[in-house]
Short mmCIF file of C-alpha atoms in Angstrom, two decimals:
data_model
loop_
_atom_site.label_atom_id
_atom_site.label_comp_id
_atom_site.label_asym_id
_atom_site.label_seq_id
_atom_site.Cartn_x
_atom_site.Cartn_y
_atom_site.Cartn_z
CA UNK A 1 0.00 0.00 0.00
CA UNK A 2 2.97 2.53 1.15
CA UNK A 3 5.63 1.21 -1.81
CA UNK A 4 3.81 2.40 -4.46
CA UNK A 5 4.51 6.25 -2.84
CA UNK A 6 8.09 4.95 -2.13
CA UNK A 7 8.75 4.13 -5.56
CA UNK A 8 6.76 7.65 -7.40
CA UNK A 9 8.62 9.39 -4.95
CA UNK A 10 11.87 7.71 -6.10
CA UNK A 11 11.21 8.24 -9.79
CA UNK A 12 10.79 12.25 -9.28
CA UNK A 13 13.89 12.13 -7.26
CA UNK A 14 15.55 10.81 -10.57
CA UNK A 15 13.80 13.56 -12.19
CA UNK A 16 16.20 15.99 -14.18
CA UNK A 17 15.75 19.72 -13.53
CA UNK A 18 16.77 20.67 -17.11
CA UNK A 19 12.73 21.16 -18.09
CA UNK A 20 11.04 22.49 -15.16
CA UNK A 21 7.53 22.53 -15.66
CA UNK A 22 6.24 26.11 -16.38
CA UNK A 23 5.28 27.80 -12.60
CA UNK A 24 6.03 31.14 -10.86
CA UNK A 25 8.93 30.33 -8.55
CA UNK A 26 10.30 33.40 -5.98
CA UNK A 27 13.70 34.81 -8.19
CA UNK A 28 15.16 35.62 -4.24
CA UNK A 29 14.92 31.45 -3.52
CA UNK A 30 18.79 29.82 -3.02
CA UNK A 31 19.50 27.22 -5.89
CA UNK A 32 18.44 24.29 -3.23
CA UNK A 33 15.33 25.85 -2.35
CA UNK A 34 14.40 26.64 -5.66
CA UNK A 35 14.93 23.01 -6.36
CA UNK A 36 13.10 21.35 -3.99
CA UNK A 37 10.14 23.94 -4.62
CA UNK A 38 10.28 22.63 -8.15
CA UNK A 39 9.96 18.89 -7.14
CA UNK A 40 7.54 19.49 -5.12
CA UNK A 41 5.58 20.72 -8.11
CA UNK A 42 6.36 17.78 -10.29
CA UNK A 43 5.02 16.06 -7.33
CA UNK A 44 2.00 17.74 -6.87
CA UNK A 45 1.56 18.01 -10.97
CA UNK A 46 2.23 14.15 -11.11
CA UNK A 47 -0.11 13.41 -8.55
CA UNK A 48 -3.10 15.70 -10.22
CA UNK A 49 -2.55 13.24 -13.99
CA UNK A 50 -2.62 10.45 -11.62
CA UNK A 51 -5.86 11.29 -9.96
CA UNK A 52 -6.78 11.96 -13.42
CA UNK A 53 -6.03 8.97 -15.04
CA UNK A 54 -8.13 6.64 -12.31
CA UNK A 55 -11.19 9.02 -12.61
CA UNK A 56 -11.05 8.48 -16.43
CA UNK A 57 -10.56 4.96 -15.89
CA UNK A 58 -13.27 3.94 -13.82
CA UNK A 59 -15.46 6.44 -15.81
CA UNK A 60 -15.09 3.91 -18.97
CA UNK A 61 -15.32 0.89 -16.82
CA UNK A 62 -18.44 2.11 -15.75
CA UNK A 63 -19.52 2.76 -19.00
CA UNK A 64 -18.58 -1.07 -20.48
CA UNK A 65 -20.50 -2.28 -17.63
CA UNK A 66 -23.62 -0.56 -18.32
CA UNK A 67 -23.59 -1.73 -21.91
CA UNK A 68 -22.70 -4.88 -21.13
CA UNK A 69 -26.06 -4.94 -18.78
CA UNK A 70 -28.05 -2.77 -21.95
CA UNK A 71 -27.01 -5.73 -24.73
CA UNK A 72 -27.62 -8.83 -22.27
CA UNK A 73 -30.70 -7.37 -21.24
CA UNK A 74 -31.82 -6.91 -25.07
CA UNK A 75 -31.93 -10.73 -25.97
CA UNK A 76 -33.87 -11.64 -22.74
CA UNK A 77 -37.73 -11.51 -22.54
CA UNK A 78 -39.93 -9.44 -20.63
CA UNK A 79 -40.13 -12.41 -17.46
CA UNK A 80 -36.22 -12.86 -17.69
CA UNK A 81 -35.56 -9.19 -17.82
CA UNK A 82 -37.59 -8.76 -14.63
CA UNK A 83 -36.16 -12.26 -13.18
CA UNK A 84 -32.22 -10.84 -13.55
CA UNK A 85 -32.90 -7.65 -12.24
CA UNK A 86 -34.33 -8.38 -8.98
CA UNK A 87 -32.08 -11.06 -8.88
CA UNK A 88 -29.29 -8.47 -9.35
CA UNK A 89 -30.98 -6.08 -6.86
CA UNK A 90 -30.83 -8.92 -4.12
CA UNK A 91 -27.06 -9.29 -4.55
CA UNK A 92 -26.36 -5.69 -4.45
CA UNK A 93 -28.76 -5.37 -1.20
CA UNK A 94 -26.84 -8.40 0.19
CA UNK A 95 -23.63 -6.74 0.01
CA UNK A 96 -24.60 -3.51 1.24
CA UNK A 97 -25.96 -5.53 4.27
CA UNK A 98 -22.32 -7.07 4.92
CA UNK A 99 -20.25 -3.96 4.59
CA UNK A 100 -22.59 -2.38 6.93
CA UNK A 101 -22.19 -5.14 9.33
CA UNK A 102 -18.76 -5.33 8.77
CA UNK A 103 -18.34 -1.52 9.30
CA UNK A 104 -19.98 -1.88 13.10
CA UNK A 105 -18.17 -4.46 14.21
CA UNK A 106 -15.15 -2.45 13.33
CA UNK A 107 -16.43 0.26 15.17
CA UNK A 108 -17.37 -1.19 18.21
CA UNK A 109 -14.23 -2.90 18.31
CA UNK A 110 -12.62 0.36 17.87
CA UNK A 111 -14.66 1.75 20.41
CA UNK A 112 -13.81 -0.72 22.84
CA UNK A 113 -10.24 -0.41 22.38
CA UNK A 114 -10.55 3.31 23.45
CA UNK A 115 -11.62 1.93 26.99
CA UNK A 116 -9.37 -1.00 27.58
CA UNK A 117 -6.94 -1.16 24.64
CA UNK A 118 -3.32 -0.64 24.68
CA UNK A 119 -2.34 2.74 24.27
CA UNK A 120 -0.36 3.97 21.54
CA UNK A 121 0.93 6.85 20.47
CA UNK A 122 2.18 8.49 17.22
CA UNK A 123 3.92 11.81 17.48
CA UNK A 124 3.16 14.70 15.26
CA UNK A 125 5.58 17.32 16.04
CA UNK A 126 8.20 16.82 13.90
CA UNK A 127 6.16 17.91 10.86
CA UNK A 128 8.30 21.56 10.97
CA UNK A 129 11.32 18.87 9.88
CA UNK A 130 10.14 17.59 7.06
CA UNK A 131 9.73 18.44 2.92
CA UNK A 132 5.78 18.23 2.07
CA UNK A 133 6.18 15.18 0.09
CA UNK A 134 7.62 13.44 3.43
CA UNK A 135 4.69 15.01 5.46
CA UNK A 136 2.81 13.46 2.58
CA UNK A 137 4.03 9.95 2.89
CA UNK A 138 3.77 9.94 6.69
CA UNK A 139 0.11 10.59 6.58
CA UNK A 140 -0.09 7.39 4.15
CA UNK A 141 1.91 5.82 6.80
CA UNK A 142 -0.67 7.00 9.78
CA UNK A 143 -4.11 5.90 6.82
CA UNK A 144 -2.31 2.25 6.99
CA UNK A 145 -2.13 2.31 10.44
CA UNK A 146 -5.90 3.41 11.49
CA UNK A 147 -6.72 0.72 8.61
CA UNK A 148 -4.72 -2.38 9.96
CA UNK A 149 -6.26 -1.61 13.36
CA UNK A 150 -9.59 -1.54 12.26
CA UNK A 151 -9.08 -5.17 11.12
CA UNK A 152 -7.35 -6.16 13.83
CA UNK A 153 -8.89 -8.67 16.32
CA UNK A 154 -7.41 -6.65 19.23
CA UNK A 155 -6.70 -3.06 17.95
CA UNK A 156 -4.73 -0.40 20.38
CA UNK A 157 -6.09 2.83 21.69
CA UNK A 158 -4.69 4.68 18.79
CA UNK A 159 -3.56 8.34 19.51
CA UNK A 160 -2.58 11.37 17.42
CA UNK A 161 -0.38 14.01 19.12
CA UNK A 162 0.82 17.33 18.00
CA UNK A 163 -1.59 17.14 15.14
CA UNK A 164 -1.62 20.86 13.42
CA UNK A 165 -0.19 22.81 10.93
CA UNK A 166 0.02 21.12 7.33
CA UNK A 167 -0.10 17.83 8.87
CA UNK A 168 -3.50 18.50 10.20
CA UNK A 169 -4.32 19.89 6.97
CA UNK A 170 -3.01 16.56 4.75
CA UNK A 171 -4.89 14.63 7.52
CA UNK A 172 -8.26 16.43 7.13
CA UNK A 173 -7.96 15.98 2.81
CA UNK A 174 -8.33 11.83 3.87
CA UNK A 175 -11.45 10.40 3.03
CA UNK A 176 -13.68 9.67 6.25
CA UNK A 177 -10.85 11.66 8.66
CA UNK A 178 -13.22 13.27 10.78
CA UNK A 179 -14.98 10.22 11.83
CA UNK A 180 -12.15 8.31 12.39
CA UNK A 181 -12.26 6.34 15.80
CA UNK A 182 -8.95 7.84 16.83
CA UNK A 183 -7.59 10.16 19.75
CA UNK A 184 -6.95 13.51 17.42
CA UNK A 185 -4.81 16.32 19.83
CA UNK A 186 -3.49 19.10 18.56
CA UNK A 187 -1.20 19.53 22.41
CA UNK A 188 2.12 17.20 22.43
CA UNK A 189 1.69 13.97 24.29
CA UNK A 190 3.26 15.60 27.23
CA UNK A 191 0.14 18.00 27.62
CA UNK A 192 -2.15 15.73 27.05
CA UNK A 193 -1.29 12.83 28.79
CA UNK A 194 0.56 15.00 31.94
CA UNK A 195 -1.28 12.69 34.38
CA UNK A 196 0.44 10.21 33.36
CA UNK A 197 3.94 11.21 32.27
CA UNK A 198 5.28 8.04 34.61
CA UNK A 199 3.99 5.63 32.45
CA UNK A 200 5.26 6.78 28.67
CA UNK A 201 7.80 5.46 27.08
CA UNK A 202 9.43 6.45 23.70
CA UNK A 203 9.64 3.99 20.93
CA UNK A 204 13.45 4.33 19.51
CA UNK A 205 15.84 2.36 17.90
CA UNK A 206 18.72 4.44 19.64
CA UNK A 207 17.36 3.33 23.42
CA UNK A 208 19.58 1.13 25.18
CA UNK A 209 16.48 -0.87 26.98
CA UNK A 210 15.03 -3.70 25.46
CA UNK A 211 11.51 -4.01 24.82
CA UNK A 212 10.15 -7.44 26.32
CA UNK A 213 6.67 -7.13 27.00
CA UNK A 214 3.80 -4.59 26.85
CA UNK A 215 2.58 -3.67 29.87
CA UNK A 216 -1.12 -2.38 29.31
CA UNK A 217 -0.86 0.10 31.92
CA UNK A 218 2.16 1.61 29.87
CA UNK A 219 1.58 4.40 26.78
CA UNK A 220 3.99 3.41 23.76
CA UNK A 221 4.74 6.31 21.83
CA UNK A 222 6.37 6.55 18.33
CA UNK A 223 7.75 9.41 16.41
CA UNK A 224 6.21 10.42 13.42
CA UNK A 225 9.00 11.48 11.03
CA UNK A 226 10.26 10.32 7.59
CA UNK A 227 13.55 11.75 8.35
CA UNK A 228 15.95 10.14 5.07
CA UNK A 229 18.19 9.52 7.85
CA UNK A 230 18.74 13.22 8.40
CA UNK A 231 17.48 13.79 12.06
CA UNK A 232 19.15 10.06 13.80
CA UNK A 233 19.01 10.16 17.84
CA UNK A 234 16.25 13.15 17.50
CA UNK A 235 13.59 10.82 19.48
CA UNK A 236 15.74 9.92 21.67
CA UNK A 237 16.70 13.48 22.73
CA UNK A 238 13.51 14.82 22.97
CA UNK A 239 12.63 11.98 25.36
CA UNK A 240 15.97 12.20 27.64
CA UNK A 241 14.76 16.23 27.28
CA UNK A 242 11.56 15.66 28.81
CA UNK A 243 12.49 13.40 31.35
CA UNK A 244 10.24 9.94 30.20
CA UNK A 245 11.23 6.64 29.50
CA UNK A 246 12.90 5.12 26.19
CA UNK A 247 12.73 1.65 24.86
CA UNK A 248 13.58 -0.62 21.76
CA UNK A 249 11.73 -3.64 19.70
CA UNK A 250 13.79 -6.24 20.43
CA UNK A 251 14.23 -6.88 16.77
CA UNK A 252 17.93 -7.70 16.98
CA UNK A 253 17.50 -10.91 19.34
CA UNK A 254 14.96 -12.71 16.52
CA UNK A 255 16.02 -11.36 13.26
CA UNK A 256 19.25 -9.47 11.21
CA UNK A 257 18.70 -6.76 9.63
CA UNK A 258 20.15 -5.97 6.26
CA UNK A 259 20.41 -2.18 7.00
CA UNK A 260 19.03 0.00 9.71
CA UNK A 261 16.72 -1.14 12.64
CA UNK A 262 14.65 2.25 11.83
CA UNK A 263 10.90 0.89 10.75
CA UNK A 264 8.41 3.32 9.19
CA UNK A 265 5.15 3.95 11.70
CA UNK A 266 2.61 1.43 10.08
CA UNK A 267 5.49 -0.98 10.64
CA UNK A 268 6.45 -0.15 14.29
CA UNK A 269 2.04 -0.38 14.88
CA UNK A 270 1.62 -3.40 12.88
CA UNK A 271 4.11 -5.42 14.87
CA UNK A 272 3.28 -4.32 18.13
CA UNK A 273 -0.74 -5.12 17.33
CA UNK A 274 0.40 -8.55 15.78
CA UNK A 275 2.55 -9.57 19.35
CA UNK A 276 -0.89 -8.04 21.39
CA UNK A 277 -2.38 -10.96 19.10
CA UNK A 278 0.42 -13.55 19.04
CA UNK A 279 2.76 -12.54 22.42
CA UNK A 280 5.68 -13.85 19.90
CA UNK A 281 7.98 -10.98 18.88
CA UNK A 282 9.43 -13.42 16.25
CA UNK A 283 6.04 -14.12 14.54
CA UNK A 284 5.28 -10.45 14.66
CA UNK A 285 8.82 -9.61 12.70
CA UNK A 286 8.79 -11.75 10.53
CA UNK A 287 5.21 -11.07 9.54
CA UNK A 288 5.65 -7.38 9.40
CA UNK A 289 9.71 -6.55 8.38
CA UNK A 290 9.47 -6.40 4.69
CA UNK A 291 12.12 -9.42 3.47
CA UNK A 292 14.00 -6.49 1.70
CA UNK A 293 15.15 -5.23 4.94
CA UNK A 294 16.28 -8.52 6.31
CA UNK A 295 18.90 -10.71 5.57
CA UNK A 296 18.00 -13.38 2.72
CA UNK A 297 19.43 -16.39 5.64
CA UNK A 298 17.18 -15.18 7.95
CA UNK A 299 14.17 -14.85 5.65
CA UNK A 300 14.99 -18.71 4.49
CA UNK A 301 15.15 -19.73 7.96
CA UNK A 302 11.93 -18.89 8.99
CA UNK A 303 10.00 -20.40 6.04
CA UNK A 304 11.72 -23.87 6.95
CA UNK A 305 11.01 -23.80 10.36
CA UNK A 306 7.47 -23.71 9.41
CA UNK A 307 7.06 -26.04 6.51
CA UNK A 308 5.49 -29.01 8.19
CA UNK A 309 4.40 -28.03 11.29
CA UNK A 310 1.00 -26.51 11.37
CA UNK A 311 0.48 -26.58 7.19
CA UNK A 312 0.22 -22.82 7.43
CA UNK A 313 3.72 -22.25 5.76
CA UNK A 314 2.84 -21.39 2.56
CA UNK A 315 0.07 -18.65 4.46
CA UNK A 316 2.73 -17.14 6.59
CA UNK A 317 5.15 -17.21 3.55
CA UNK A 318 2.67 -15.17 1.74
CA UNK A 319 2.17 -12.72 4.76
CA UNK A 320 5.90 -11.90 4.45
CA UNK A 321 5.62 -11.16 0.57
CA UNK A 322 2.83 -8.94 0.99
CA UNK A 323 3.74 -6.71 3.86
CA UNK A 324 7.21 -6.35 1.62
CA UNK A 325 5.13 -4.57 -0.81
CA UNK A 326 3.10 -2.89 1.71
CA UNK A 327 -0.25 -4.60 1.48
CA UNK A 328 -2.72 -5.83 4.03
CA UNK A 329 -1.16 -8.21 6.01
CA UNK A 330 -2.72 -11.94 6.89
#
């Protein structure tokens, strides 16, 4: 779900600046600002043909469809005709009737979760540190997250912190935002969770605690910044700064990382929901770190530890593919 922003993003950071598109840019901007004002434009000019193209294309789907209907219709008679259609309107009410169920039972799970699910946290106030097009791939990041935890059996308490500015504003463009089930703050965690400053603790790769279990009484927090490796031990700081507690995932003691240890935020959420549903940190990694990040031996390990046990190797195997190309996990 998130690669396909990865990879547009990658291919307009390839881009050349030699043809600029035609657009009023400030004469007084430095050559780096005037560059990255100019991407941004592709970006946004890229995005606009793209949103385009999928209106146009579901505009001539719809179209084949409804002559499709017109021609079969035309060699029925009058008792088949009115036969199909009902026939056709009992399907369609049938799977209005599920979605709405479906959508409910997400919400009442959602609901209950706001009462005795885990708290977590995602931190907003870094937004001042990144380029648009990272504040726009965050917000992605944050959709992913409220979606997985919809569908999960036992979602967390999901909070938003420090939500203003232009990420509020990327936020609000979302379809269905403002009746998300979600804690939306515009104060910093640290306002609005002051009565209970003991219990958070900062989600950071640069913590020297290990992460073992989650204690439910405990508020998990992660920072919400697609830094490009530009901003490393900024989490940390702000959390030694304020005085609360710092942890790690424990991802070192299950699985080796090809690169860094630093996971985007649908990641970090996605494995902590998956061990609130499993208690195995190694399941939940190996479900959740895309296999590009991880060493191929590692990757090859885990499939044969499964094949043969429970028959569900080729299903986990599967999980691990898609959640490497960001889709919905098993």
């Amino acid at each position: 779900m998130l690669e396909p922003v990865e990879n547009e993003q990658n291919t307009l950071d390839g881009q050349s600046d030699d043809n600029p598109p035609q657009s009023s840019v400030p004469p007084h901007l430095s050559k780096n600002a005037r560059k990255k004002l100019l991407k941004q434009q592709r970006f946004e000019a890229k995005k606009a043909e793209k949103k385009a193209a999928i209106k146009e294309h579901k505009q001539r789907e719809a179209e084949r469809k409804r002559r499709e209907w017109e021609e079969k219709l035309a060699t029925l008679s009058e008792e088949e005709k009115t036969k199909l259609i009902e026939s056709r309107r009992e399907l369609r009410k049938e799977r209005i009737e599920k979605v709405s169920g479906e959508r409910e039972m997400k919400i009442e799970r959602l609901r209950r979760a706001k009462e005795e699910g885990q708290k977590i946290v995602v931190d907003l106030e870094f937004s001042d540190l990144m380029a648009p097009n990272e504040i726009h791939s965050l917000v992605q990041q944050i959709m992913y997250c409220y979606a997985v935890n919809g569908k999960c059996p036992l979602p967390c308490h999901l909070w938003l912190t420090g939500c203003r500015g232009e990420m509020e504003t990327q936020l609000q463009r979302l379809p269905g935002f403002d009746k998300w089930v979600i804690e939306k703050e515009t104060r910093s965690y640290i306002e609005a969770l002051q009565d209970q400053k003991e219990n958070l603790i900062y989600l950071t790769a640069d913590a020297e605690t290990v992460l073992d279990e989650l204690d439910p009484k405990k508020i998990y927090i992660i920072g919400g910044l697609v830094d490009r490796n530009r901003w490393k031990g900024i989490t940390l700081k702000k959390a030694q700064e304020q005085g609360i507690q710092t942890a790690k995932l424990p991802i070192g003691s299950y699985l080796k990382m090809s690169s860094s240890q630093v996971l985007t935020v649908n990641q970090v959420v996605e494995i902590l929901l998956k061990f609130l549903e499993t208690r195995d940190w190694k399941m939940s990694f190996f479900q959740v770190v895309p296999q590009r990040k991880r060493c191929e031996a590692e990757a090859e390990v885990w499939v044969k530890e499964d094949t043969g046990k429970d028959g569900c190797s080729e299903r986990k195997k599967k999980c691990i593919e898609q959640s490497s190309h960001g889709e919905e996990i098993c």
